[in-house]
Amino acid sequence: MLAPFNLFIDLLCLPYWNRGIYKLEDLPQTHQDEINSMIAAAHKSDLVSKLSARMHDQKRGMMFFKWYGKNLTTSVVVPEFHHPYKYIRTIGVSIFNKKQKTGKHFGPLRITLRVLYNINTIHSDKVFIKVGTHIHAWRDDKLFIFDDTLQHQSCNQSDEVRYCMFVDILRPSLLPGVLSAILSGVRFVVARFNAAFYKHWQMLK
């Protein structure tokens, strides 16, 4: 049902074609700068140790610092995550305990790209995300960027805990203001279904 809307977004983003799976250097320098700044802030704040104290025995945890451009109040304070980014719209951290995985799923809209950055160092090749037929192991590369509307599945089949930045950034476009305005409107609709989207997650405050 949303295919016509997503095709309209694709047209708005021209001449930037949707690659599906991206490398950091595929994005404009302005996007790269925001992603690198966010990653540096994650390491500076020692997020892993702070979040591990709040996980306890939960299977999967999620903490949002920014959601669709709105800053959220959390027990873990990272001032840089509340920066008025021009392109980054959502900042969270997803935590997978040992032997956990999601089902296959996909996002509904192509206004943003999903940026995942695994904060802690992973040693096992059994911790990965699969997008279509592509498998990305966090042991090999901590950063992965993709179109969230592609079917994907995250897996942690190891005995390690995985801490991964969960970020949405506006797609490259010559009209970022238009995309931002559309996304602001979408936020009010999506908010009604937020509980359904994350029903299998423990939301950390």
Coordinates of N, CA, C and O in Angstrom, one line a residue, residues 9 12-16 28 30-31 34 85-89 111-112 169-184:
I9 N 9.0 9.3 -2.9 CA 10.2 9.7 -2.1 C 11.5 9.4 -2.9 O 12.4 10.2 -2.9
L12 N 11.9 12.3 -5.2 CA 12.4 13.5 -4.5 C 13.9 13.4 -4.2 O 14.5 14.4 -4.1
C13 N 14.4 12.2 -4.1 CA 15.8 12.0 -3.7 C 16.8 12.0 -5.0 O 18.0 12.0 -4.8
L14 N 16.2 12.0 -6.1 CA 17.1 12.1 -7.3 C 17.9 13.4 -7.3 O 17.4 14.4 -6.9
P15 N 19.1 13.4 -7.8 CA 19.8 12.3 -8.5 C 20.5 11.2 -7.7 O 21.3 10.5 -8.2
Y16 N 20.2 11.2 -6.4 CA 20.7 10.2 -5.5 C 19.9 8.9 -5.6 O 18.8 8.8 -5.0
P28 N 26.9 11.9 1.1 CA 27.5 13.2 1.0 C 28.4 13.4 2.3 O 28.1 12.9 3.4
T30 N 28.4 15.8 4.3 CA 27.7 16.4 5.4 C 27.0 15.2 6.2 O 27.0 15.3 7.5
H31 N 26.5 14.2 5.5 CA 26.0 13.0 6.2 C 27.1 12.3 7.0 O 26.9 11.9 8.1
E34 N 28.1 13.9 10.3 CA 27.1 13.7 11.4 C 27.3 12.3 12.0 O 27.2 12.1 13.2
Y85 N 21.0 17.9 15.0 CA 21.5 17.4 13.7 C 20.6 17.9 12.5 O 19.4 17.9 12.7
K86 N 21.2 18.1 11.4 CA 20.4 18.4 10.2 C 19.8 17.2 9.5 O 18.7 17.2 8.9
Y87 N 20.6 16.1 9.6 CA 20.1 14.9 8.9 C 19.8 13.7 9.8 O 18.8 13.0 9.5
I88 N 20.5 13.5 10.9 CA 20.1 12.4 11.8 C 18.8 12.8 12.5 O 18.6 13.8 13.0
R89 N 17.9 11.8 12.5 CA 16.6 12.0 13.1 C 16.3 11.1 14.3 O 15.5 11.5 15.2
I111 N 12.0 7.2 3.7 CA 12.4 8.6 3.9 C 13.8 8.7 4.5 O 14.6 9.6 4.2
T112 N 14.2 7.7 5.3 CA 15.5 7.7 5.9 C 16.3 6.4 5.6 O 15.7 5.4 5.0
I169 N 18.8 8.3 9.4 CA 19.3 9.6 8.9 C 18.6 9.8 7.6 O 18.2 8.9 6.8
L170 N 18.2 11.1 7.3 CA 17.6 11.4 6.1 C 18.3 11.0 4.9 O 19.6 11.1 4.8
R171 N 17.6 10.5 3.9 CA 18.3 10.0 2.7 C 18.9 11.3 2.0 O 18.4 12.4 2.1
P172 N 20.0 11.1 1.3 CA 20.6 12.2 0.5 C 19.6 12.7 -0.5 O 18.9 11.9 -1.2
S173 N 19.5 14.0 -0.6 CA 18.5 14.6 -1.5 C 18.9 16.1 -1.7 O 19.5 16.7 -0.8
L174 N 18.4 16.6 -2.8 CA 18.6 18.1 -3.0 C 17.6 18.9 -2.3 O 17.6 20.1 -2.3
L175 N 16.6 18.2 -1.7 CA 15.5 18.9 -1.0 C 15.4 18.3 0.4 O 14.3 17.8 0.8
P176 N 16.4 18.4 1.3 CA 16.4 17.8 2.6 C 15.3 18.5 3.5 O 14.7 17.8 4.3
G177 N 15.0 19.7 3.2 CA 13.9 20.4 4.0 C 12.5 19.8 3.7 O 11.7 19.6 4.7
V178 N 12.3 19.4 2.5 CA 11.0 18.7 2.2 C 10.9 17.4 2.8 O 9.9 17.0 3.4
L179 N 12.0 16.6 2.7 CA 12.0 15.3 3.4 C 11.8 15.4 4.9 O 11.1 14.6 5.5
S180 N 12.5 16.4 5.5 CA 12.4 16.6 6.9 C 10.9 17.0 7.3 O 10.4 16.5 8.3
A181 N 10.3 17.8 6.5 CA 8.9 18.2 6.8 C 8.0 16.9 6.7 O 7.1 16.7 7.5
I182 N 8.2 16.1 5.7 CA 7.4 14.9 5.5 C 7.6 14.0 6.7 O 6.6 13.4 7.3
L183 N 8.8 13.8 7.1 CA 9.1 12.9 8.3 C 8.5 13.4 9.6 O 8.0 12.6 10.4
S184 N 8.4 14.7 9.7 CA 7.8 15.3 10.9 C 6.3 14.9 11.0 O 5.8 14.6 12.0

